[in-house]
Amino acid sequence: MRVLDRPLLRHLPRLADRLPFVALGDFPTPIDDLAPVMRDARLSAPAYVKRDDRSSTVYGGNKVRTLEVLFAEALEGGATHVVSTGAFGTNHGVATALHAPRVGLDASALLFPQPASPCALENFEVLAARELHAIPHWSALPPAMLAASLRARLRHERTYVMVPGGATPRGALGYVNGALELAEQVAAGEVPEPRTIVVGVGSTCTTAGLLVGVHVASLLGVGFRAPPSIVGVRVTPWPVTAKRRIVGLAVRAARLLAELAGEPRFAFDAATLGAALTVDGTQLGRGYGHATAAGRDALVRFAAVEGLVLDTTYSAKAAAGLLDAARRGAAAPLLFWSTKSTAPLPSAAPSAPWWTRPWVHHASRP
Ligand SMILES: Cc1ncc(COP(=O)(O)O)c(C=O)c1O
């Protein structure tokens, strides 16, 4: 497999043949100034936005970085088919459906119900136009994932089944690379060194990767004199986003990185990583997928940045978390990690299977 130009591979050359990436995204993603948003909110702290919403014109957002490593692992293992799992509005599922064919993989999705927001319904249309398997509740996921593997085996296919959000240690390495990309932009003077990074936390994959990545960059002396604090804004409830779980995934990702790179100093412990992480549960509202007033307010304010369209499930709640952190005097400069794709979705024929009709029943009441 061709070695891609990714900061993580450049800084740790021993990873080149041990941690494959496939090219899906347009990196580095740009950084914009949030000054107009902060002024409008009567906040004086300097703040910036890392535009991972623009990580690909096919379909952007945070999952592109995760899939660059997970698809590479799938292909290395000889898989021909990848299965994403998640709520029916899953961005991870849409990213999988739209990017997998670009690297020769078939894709399907294993979905469970969620509140029907406009973004979720838009995503579901894309997923419903492709192979999908519906389950009545998230708790049925483990046996359904097993069944997906068995079905594939019967068809003599090698299938790579991903957990929701791709939240495995390897998946998190995509965001270790993302943090190094930011560190390089800091080193190049594109943005002042952030002291606080704010990001939405759902499956924990992105936050765990960033947490490790800022420590790796700081240890390597790239961009950060000290690791910036990470604020993970909950978009899914505890215990999915318990701090212990986020740090636990980060520790496992750090160990994997240390092993692959042959650099034991990257195996950061839970105390070191945990000290840099705050989990903000105040923006979740009624729960996953339920819009909040603070999120809607942030969505309107952040539209002052060109092309920055937030969604009420993830990025608007995280943006509200950034404004709140600034109000509470969090260390500045702040940096908002924008995670929801702003690429237009392909139009899809409305072909959802009849048994998922109750899911979209409340479509007119976002
Ligand atoms: C737009 C968006 N932002 C944030 C997140 C949270 O990321 P993670 O699941 O890696 O915690 C997700 C998860 O799917 C997402 O789709």
Short mmCIF file of C-alpha atoms and ligand atoms in Angstrom, two decimals:
data_model
loop_
_atom_site.label_atom_id
_atom_site.label_comp_id
_atom_site.label_asym_id
_atom_site.label_seq_id
_atom_site.Cartn_x
_atom_site.Cartn_y
_atom_site.Cartn_z
CA MET A 1 0.00 0.00 0.00
CA ARG A 2 1.33 3.46 -0.88
CA VAL A 3 2.48 5.50 2.13
CA LEU A 4 0.49 8.69 2.38
CA ASP A 5 1.75 12.07 3.47
CA ARG A 6 0.26 12.29 6.96
CA PRO A 7 1.93 14.21 9.83
CA LEU A 8 1.89 11.17 12.12
CA LEU A 9 3.83 9.10 9.58
CA ARG A 10 6.26 11.93 8.92
CA HIS A 11 7.08 12.43 12.58
CA LEU A 12 7.20 8.72 13.42
CA PRO A 13 8.69 7.14 10.28
CA ARG A 14 8.66 3.65 11.78
CA LEU A 15 4.87 3.74 11.45
CA ALA A 16 5.08 4.01 7.66
CA ASP A 17 4.76 0.28 7.01
CA ARG A 18 2.96 -0.57 10.27
CA LEU A 19 0.06 1.88 10.31
CA PRO A 20 -1.44 2.14 6.83
CA PHE A 21 -3.76 5.00 5.90
CA VAL A 22 -5.93 5.17 2.77
CA ALA A 23 -6.41 8.58 1.14
CA LEU A 24 -9.95 9.78 1.74
CA GLY A 25 -9.64 13.34 2.98
CA ASP A 26 -8.38 16.73 1.81
CA PHE A 27 -5.79 17.52 4.47
CA PRO A 28 -4.71 19.70 6.19
CA THR A 29 -8.12 21.18 6.88
CA PRO A 30 -8.16 24.99 7.13
CA ILE A 31 -8.42 27.05 10.31
CA ASP A 32 -10.68 30.10 10.55
CA ASP A 33 -10.86 32.90 13.07
CA LEU A 34 -13.97 32.91 15.27
CA ALA A 35 -13.53 36.63 16.09
CA PRO A 36 -16.89 37.68 14.54
CA VAL A 37 -18.71 34.99 16.54
CA MET A 38 -16.97 35.93 19.79
CA ARG A 39 -17.58 39.65 19.25
CA ASP A 40 -21.24 39.01 18.60
CA ALA A 41 -21.45 36.94 21.80
CA ARG A 42 -19.67 39.77 23.71
CA LEU A 43 -16.74 37.53 24.52
CA SER A 44 -13.19 38.80 24.34
CA ALA A 45 -11.22 35.53 24.27
CA PRO A 46 -9.43 34.75 20.99
CA ALA A 47 -10.95 31.65 19.38
CA TYR A 48 -10.49 29.66 16.18
CA VAL A 49 -12.16 26.81 14.35
CA LYS A 50 -10.49 23.76 12.82
CA ARG A 51 -12.59 23.06 9.74
CA ASP A 52 -12.84 19.28 9.71
CA ASP A 53 -16.33 19.88 8.33
CA ARG A 54 -14.36 20.40 5.10
CA SER A 55 -12.27 17.24 5.35
CA SER A 56 -13.66 15.98 2.03
CA THR A 57 -15.89 17.27 -0.74
CA VAL A 58 -17.36 13.75 -1.04
CA TYR A 59 -18.43 13.80 2.60
CA GLY A 60 -16.46 15.55 5.31
CA GLY A 61 -16.56 15.67 9.08
CA ASN A 62 -14.56 13.90 11.74
CA LYS A 63 -15.17 10.33 10.63
CA VAL A 64 -13.06 10.77 7.49
CA ARG A 65 -9.90 10.67 9.62
CA THR A 66 -11.12 7.58 11.49
CA LEU A 67 -11.99 5.79 8.27
CA GLU A 68 -8.57 6.50 6.73
CA VAL A 69 -7.07 4.06 9.24
CA LEU A 70 -10.00 1.65 9.63
CA PHE A 71 -10.48 1.09 5.88
CA ALA A 72 -6.73 0.53 5.56
CA GLU A 73 -6.94 -2.13 8.28
CA ALA A 74 -9.96 -3.71 6.55
CA LEU A 75 -8.15 -3.85 3.19
CA GLU A 76 -5.00 -5.25 4.80
CA GLY A 77 -7.07 -8.05 6.32
CA GLY A 78 -8.51 -8.87 2.87
CA ALA A 79 -12.02 -7.51 3.55
CA THR A 80 -14.23 -6.67 0.60
CA HIS A 81 -17.15 -5.29 2.62
CA VAL A 82 -17.39 -2.88 5.55
CA VAL A 83 -20.34 -2.55 7.91
CA SER A 84 -20.99 0.62 9.91
CA THR A 85 -23.20 0.54 12.99
CA GLY A 86 -25.08 3.34 14.69
CA ALA A 87 -28.29 5.35 15.08
CA PHE A 88 -30.15 5.87 11.79
CA GLY A 89 -28.78 9.39 11.34
CA THR A 90 -25.18 8.26 11.81
CA ASN A 91 -22.55 10.43 10.12
CA HIS A 92 -20.10 7.57 10.49
CA GLY A 93 -22.51 5.45 8.44
CA VAL A 94 -22.86 8.08 5.72
CA ALA A 95 -19.09 8.61 5.58
CA THR A 96 -18.67 4.84 5.25
CA ALA A 97 -21.34 4.55 2.53
CA LEU A 98 -19.86 7.38 0.45
CA HIS A 99 -16.12 6.74 0.93
CA ALA A 100 -15.91 2.91 0.94
CA PRO A 101 -16.55 2.52 -2.83
CA ARG A 102 -13.67 4.96 -3.49
CA VAL A 103 -11.23 2.35 -2.13
CA GLY A 104 -12.97 -0.69 -3.61
CA LEU A 105 -15.00 -1.70 -0.56
CA ASP A 106 -18.73 -2.51 -0.49
CA ALA A 107 -20.58 -0.95 2.42
CA SER A 108 -23.71 -1.61 4.42
CA ALA A 109 -25.14 -0.22 7.65
CA LEU A 110 -26.66 -1.73 10.77
CA LEU A 111 -29.00 0.87 12.27
CA PHE A 112 -31.15 1.50 15.32
CA PRO A 113 -33.74 4.26 16.01
CA GLN A 114 -33.02 7.79 17.29
CA PRO A 115 -34.91 11.13 17.52
CA ALA A 116 -35.75 12.32 13.99
CA SER A 117 -33.86 15.60 13.46
CA PRO A 118 -33.64 17.07 9.92
CA CYS A 119 -29.94 16.10 9.66
CA ALA A 120 -30.65 12.56 10.85
CA LEU A 121 -33.42 12.17 8.28
CA GLU A 122 -31.19 13.52 5.51
CA ASN A 123 -28.50 10.98 6.45
CA PHE A 124 -31.04 8.18 6.67
CA GLU A 125 -32.15 8.87 3.10
CA VAL A 126 -28.58 8.30 1.94
CA LEU A 127 -28.29 5.11 3.99
CA ALA A 128 -31.71 3.78 3.01
CA ALA A 129 -30.75 3.98 -0.67
CA ARG A 130 -28.05 1.38 0.07
CA GLU A 131 -27.88 -1.97 1.88
CA LEU A 132 -29.12 -1.58 5.43
CA HIS A 133 -30.18 -3.80 8.32
CA ALA A 134 -32.48 -2.33 10.93
CA ILE A 135 -32.69 -3.37 14.57
CA PRO A 136 -35.38 -2.16 16.98
CA HIS A 137 -33.06 -0.90 19.75
CA TRP A 138 -29.36 -0.19 20.30
CA SER A 139 -29.17 -2.95 22.92
CA ALA A 140 -29.64 -5.53 20.12
CA LEU A 141 -26.39 -4.36 18.51
CA PRO A 142 -23.92 -7.03 19.76
CA PRO A 143 -25.88 -10.04 18.42
CA ALA A 144 -26.74 -8.12 15.23
CA MET A 145 -23.03 -7.40 14.64
CA LEU A 146 -22.27 -11.08 15.09
CA ALA A 147 -25.06 -11.97 12.66
CA ALA A 148 -23.60 -9.52 10.10
CA SER A 149 -20.24 -11.32 10.30
CA LEU A 150 -21.90 -14.74 9.98
CA ARG A 151 -24.01 -13.61 6.99
CA ALA A 152 -20.83 -12.46 5.28
CA ARG A 153 -19.08 -15.74 6.02
CA LEU A 154 -21.95 -17.64 4.43
CA ARG A 155 -21.54 -15.48 1.32
CA HIS A 156 -17.78 -16.27 1.41
CA GLU A 157 -17.08 -12.58 1.88
CA ARG A 158 -14.59 -11.06 4.28
CA THR A 159 -16.45 -8.40 6.20
CA TYR A 160 -15.05 -5.76 8.53
CA VAL A 161 -17.69 -4.78 11.08
CA MET A 162 -17.07 -1.45 12.83
CA VAL A 163 -18.32 -0.53 16.30
CA PRO A 164 -20.37 2.72 16.52
CA GLY A 165 -18.19 5.70 15.66
CA GLY A 166 -15.28 3.37 14.81
CA ALA A 167 -14.26 3.81 18.46
CA THR A 168 -11.33 1.40 18.69
CA PRO A 169 -7.70 2.20 19.56
CA ARG A 170 -6.79 2.04 15.87
CA GLY A 171 -9.72 4.26 14.90
CA ALA A 172 -8.55 6.82 17.46
CA LEU A 173 -5.14 7.00 15.78
CA GLY A 174 -6.83 8.96 12.97
CA TYR A 175 -7.23 11.83 15.43
CA VAL A 176 -3.75 11.44 16.87
CA ASN A 177 -2.79 12.36 13.33
CA GLY A 178 -5.37 15.19 13.37
CA ALA A 179 -3.82 16.69 16.51
CA LEU A 180 -0.37 16.56 14.92
CA GLU A 181 -1.78 18.28 11.85
CA LEU A 182 -2.98 21.14 14.09
CA ALA A 183 0.38 21.20 15.89
CA GLU A 184 2.12 21.65 12.54
CA GLN A 185 -0.23 24.53 11.69
CA VAL A 186 0.64 26.13 15.03
CA ALA A 187 4.35 25.62 14.34
CA ALA A 188 3.90 27.23 10.92
CA GLY A 189 2.29 30.30 12.55
CA GLU A 190 -1.13 29.72 10.93
CA VAL A 191 -2.85 29.89 14.32
CA PRO A 192 -1.72 30.83 17.84
CA GLU A 193 -1.09 27.89 20.16
CA PRO A 194 -4.53 26.95 21.57
CA ARG A 195 -4.80 26.40 25.32
CA THR A 196 -8.27 24.81 25.16
CA ILE A 197 -9.70 22.60 22.41
CA VAL A 198 -13.47 21.99 22.42
CA VAL A 199 -14.97 19.02 20.60
CA GLY A 200 -18.20 17.02 20.70
CA VAL A 201 -17.92 13.58 22.27
CA GLY A 202 -20.26 10.81 21.11
CA SER A 203 -18.58 7.43 20.75
CA THR A 204 -15.36 8.87 22.34
CA CYS A 205 -13.12 8.05 19.35
CA THR A 206 -12.32 11.62 18.27
CA THR A 207 -11.72 13.00 21.76
CA ALA A 208 -9.54 10.03 22.78
CA GLY A 209 -7.41 10.44 19.66
CA LEU A 210 -7.03 14.20 20.15
CA LEU A 211 -6.06 13.66 23.78
CA VAL A 212 -3.24 11.33 22.81
CA GLY A 213 -2.27 13.44 19.82
CA VAL A 214 -1.73 16.67 21.76
CA HIS A 215 0.56 14.78 24.15
CA VAL A 216 2.51 13.22 21.26
CA ALA A 217 2.94 16.62 19.58
CA SER A 218 4.04 18.27 22.81
CA LEU A 219 6.54 15.48 23.53
CA LEU A 220 7.94 15.79 20.01
CA GLY A 221 8.19 19.57 20.43
CA VAL A 222 5.80 20.25 17.53
CA GLY A 223 3.50 23.27 17.95
CA PHE A 224 2.51 22.91 21.60
CA ARG A 225 4.82 23.86 24.46
CA ALA A 226 2.41 21.98 26.74
CA PRO A 227 -0.57 19.83 25.73
CA PRO A 228 -3.69 22.02 25.43
CA SER A 229 -6.68 21.06 27.58
CA ILE A 230 -9.40 19.16 25.79
CA VAL A 231 -13.05 19.82 26.62
CA GLY A 232 -15.26 16.97 25.41
CA VAL A 233 -18.84 18.22 25.13
CA ARG A 234 -21.22 15.32 25.65
CA VAL A 235 -23.63 14.63 22.76
CA THR A 236 -24.36 11.11 23.99
CA PRO A 237 -25.12 10.41 27.65
CA TRP A 238 -23.10 8.93 30.47
CA PRO A 239 -21.94 6.14 30.75
CA VAL A 240 -21.09 6.04 27.00
CA THR A 241 -19.16 9.28 27.45
CA ALA A 242 -17.93 8.70 31.00
CA LYS A 243 -14.50 10.27 31.47
CA ARG A 244 -13.14 6.83 32.45
CA ARG A 245 -14.24 5.42 29.08
CA ILE A 246 -12.69 8.27 27.07
CA VAL A 247 -9.41 8.07 28.98
CA GLY A 248 -9.51 4.25 28.78
CA LEU A 249 -9.73 4.37 24.98
CA ALA A 250 -6.99 7.02 24.89
CA VAL A 251 -4.69 4.83 27.02
CA ARG A 252 -5.25 1.86 24.70
CA ALA A 253 -4.66 4.03 21.62
CA ALA A 254 -1.46 5.40 23.18
CA ARG A 255 -0.24 1.86 23.92
CA LEU A 256 -0.97 0.78 20.36
CA LEU A 257 0.87 3.80 19.01
CA ALA A 258 3.87 3.17 21.29
CA GLU A 259 4.01 -0.46 20.16
CA LEU A 260 3.66 0.30 16.44
CA ALA A 261 6.16 3.16 16.57
CA GLY A 262 8.59 1.29 18.82
CA GLU A 263 8.50 4.32 21.17
CA PRO A 264 7.50 3.34 24.73
CA ARG A 265 7.41 7.00 25.80
CA PHE A 266 4.14 7.44 23.89
CA ALA A 267 2.34 4.94 26.15
CA PHE A 268 0.87 7.74 28.28
CA ASP A 269 -0.90 6.64 31.46
CA ALA A 270 -4.46 7.40 32.55
CA ALA A 271 -3.38 10.03 35.09
CA THR A 272 -1.40 12.02 32.49
CA LEU A 273 -4.15 11.87 29.86
CA GLY A 274 -7.00 12.38 32.35
CA ALA A 275 -5.41 15.57 33.69
CA ALA A 276 -5.82 17.22 30.28
CA LEU A 277 -9.48 16.25 29.78
CA THR A 278 -12.70 17.84 31.03
CA VAL A 279 -16.05 16.36 30.10
CA ASP A 280 -18.87 18.91 29.81
CA GLY A 281 -22.27 17.30 30.30
CA THR A 282 -24.24 20.54 30.46
CA GLN A 283 -25.07 20.78 26.73
CA LEU A 284 -26.71 17.36 26.27
CA GLY A 285 -30.26 18.55 27.05
CA ARG A 286 -32.83 15.74 26.83
CA GLY A 287 -30.29 13.40 25.31
CA TYR A 288 -28.72 12.19 22.07
CA GLY A 289 -30.33 13.75 19.02
CA HIS A 290 -32.53 16.19 20.97
CA ALA A 291 -31.87 19.80 19.98
CA THR A 292 -31.20 22.36 22.73
CA ALA A 293 -31.86 26.11 22.88
CA ALA A 294 -28.16 26.82 23.55
CA GLY A 295 -27.21 24.64 20.56
CA ARG A 296 -29.66 26.47 18.28
CA ASP A 297 -28.29 29.80 19.49
CA ALA A 298 -24.71 28.66 18.75
CA LEU A 299 -25.79 27.36 15.33
CA VAL A 300 -27.06 30.83 14.39
CA ARG A 301 -23.98 32.62 15.79
CA PHE A 302 -21.42 30.30 14.12
CA ALA A 303 -23.08 30.85 10.73
CA ALA A 304 -21.10 34.14 10.72
CA VAL A 305 -18.12 32.02 9.61
CA GLU A 306 -18.23 31.34 5.90
CA GLY A 307 -19.76 27.98 5.07
CA LEU A 308 -19.94 26.82 8.67
CA VAL A 309 -23.27 25.04 9.06
CA LEU A 310 -23.63 23.23 12.39
CA ASP A 311 -26.05 20.41 13.20
CA THR A 312 -28.24 20.22 16.30
CA THR A 313 -27.16 16.69 17.31
CA TYR A 314 -23.40 17.18 17.50
CA SER A 315 -21.58 20.29 16.44
CA ALA A 316 -24.10 22.90 17.67
CA LYS A 317 -23.94 21.42 21.18
CA ALA A 318 -20.14 21.43 21.03
CA ALA A 319 -20.17 25.05 19.80
CA ALA A 320 -22.46 26.00 22.70
CA GLY A 321 -19.88 24.29 24.92
CA LEU A 322 -17.14 26.51 23.46
CA LEU A 323 -19.12 29.70 24.16
CA ASP A 324 -19.82 28.47 27.67
CA ALA A 325 -16.15 27.60 28.26
CA ALA A 326 -15.15 31.11 27.11
CA ARG A 327 -17.76 32.66 29.44
CA ARG A 328 -16.37 30.65 32.33
CA GLY A 329 -12.86 31.90 31.60
CA ALA A 330 -11.30 28.77 30.06
CA ALA A 331 -7.66 29.23 29.07
CA ALA A 332 -7.40 31.07 25.73
CA PRO A 333 -6.86 30.90 22.82
CA LEU A 334 -9.72 28.46 22.37
CA LEU A 335 -10.15 26.20 19.38
CA PHE A 336 -13.44 24.66 18.27
CA TRP A 337 -13.02 21.40 16.36
CA SER A 338 -15.77 21.43 13.72
CA THR A 339 -16.87 17.84 13.10
CA LYS A 340 -20.06 17.83 11.03
CA SER A 341 -19.62 17.62 7.27
CA THR A 342 -20.61 20.70 5.28
CA ALA A 343 -20.30 18.92 1.91
CA PRO A 344 -23.62 18.63 0.07
CA LEU A 345 -25.11 15.15 0.31
CA PRO A 346 -25.90 13.24 -2.89
CA SER A 347 -29.60 13.09 -3.64
CA ALA A 348 -31.08 9.71 -2.88
CA ALA A 349 -34.34 8.08 -3.84
CA PRO A 350 -36.60 7.74 -0.76
CA SER A 351 -36.44 3.97 -0.49
CA ALA A 352 -36.39 3.21 3.22
CA PRO A 353 -37.70 -0.26 4.03
CA TRP A 354 -41.29 -0.27 5.34
CA TRP A 355 -40.30 -1.50 8.81
CA THR A 356 -38.31 1.68 9.48
CA ARG A 357 -41.33 3.91 8.80
CA PRO A 358 -42.01 4.59 12.50
CA TRP A 359 -38.47 5.99 12.77
CA VAL A 360 -39.24 8.84 10.40
CA HIS A 361 -42.83 9.25 11.54
CA HIS A 362 -42.02 12.47 13.43
CA ALA A 363 -40.16 14.01 10.52
CA SER A 364 -42.24 17.16 10.56
CA ARG A 365 -41.41 17.76 14.26
CA PRO A 366 -37.59 18.17 14.37
C1 LIG B 1 -20.69 15.40 13.52
C2 LIG B 1 -20.13 14.63 14.65
N1 LIG B 1 -19.49 15.30 15.62
C3 LIG B 1 -18.97 14.67 16.69
C4 LIG B 1 -19.10 13.30 16.83
C5 LIG B 1 -18.53 12.65 18.02
O1 LIG B 1 -17.37 11.96 17.67
P1 LIG B 1 -17.01 10.60 18.36
O2 LIG B 1 -18.09 9.62 18.01
O3 LIG B 1 -15.72 10.21 17.75
O4 LIG B 1 -16.96 10.85 19.83
C6 LIG B 1 -19.76 12.55 15.84
C7 LIG B 1 -19.92 11.11 15.95
O5 LIG B 1 -20.37 10.44 15.06
C8 LIG B 1 -20.27 13.24 14.72
O6 LIG B 1 -20.91 12.59 13.73
#
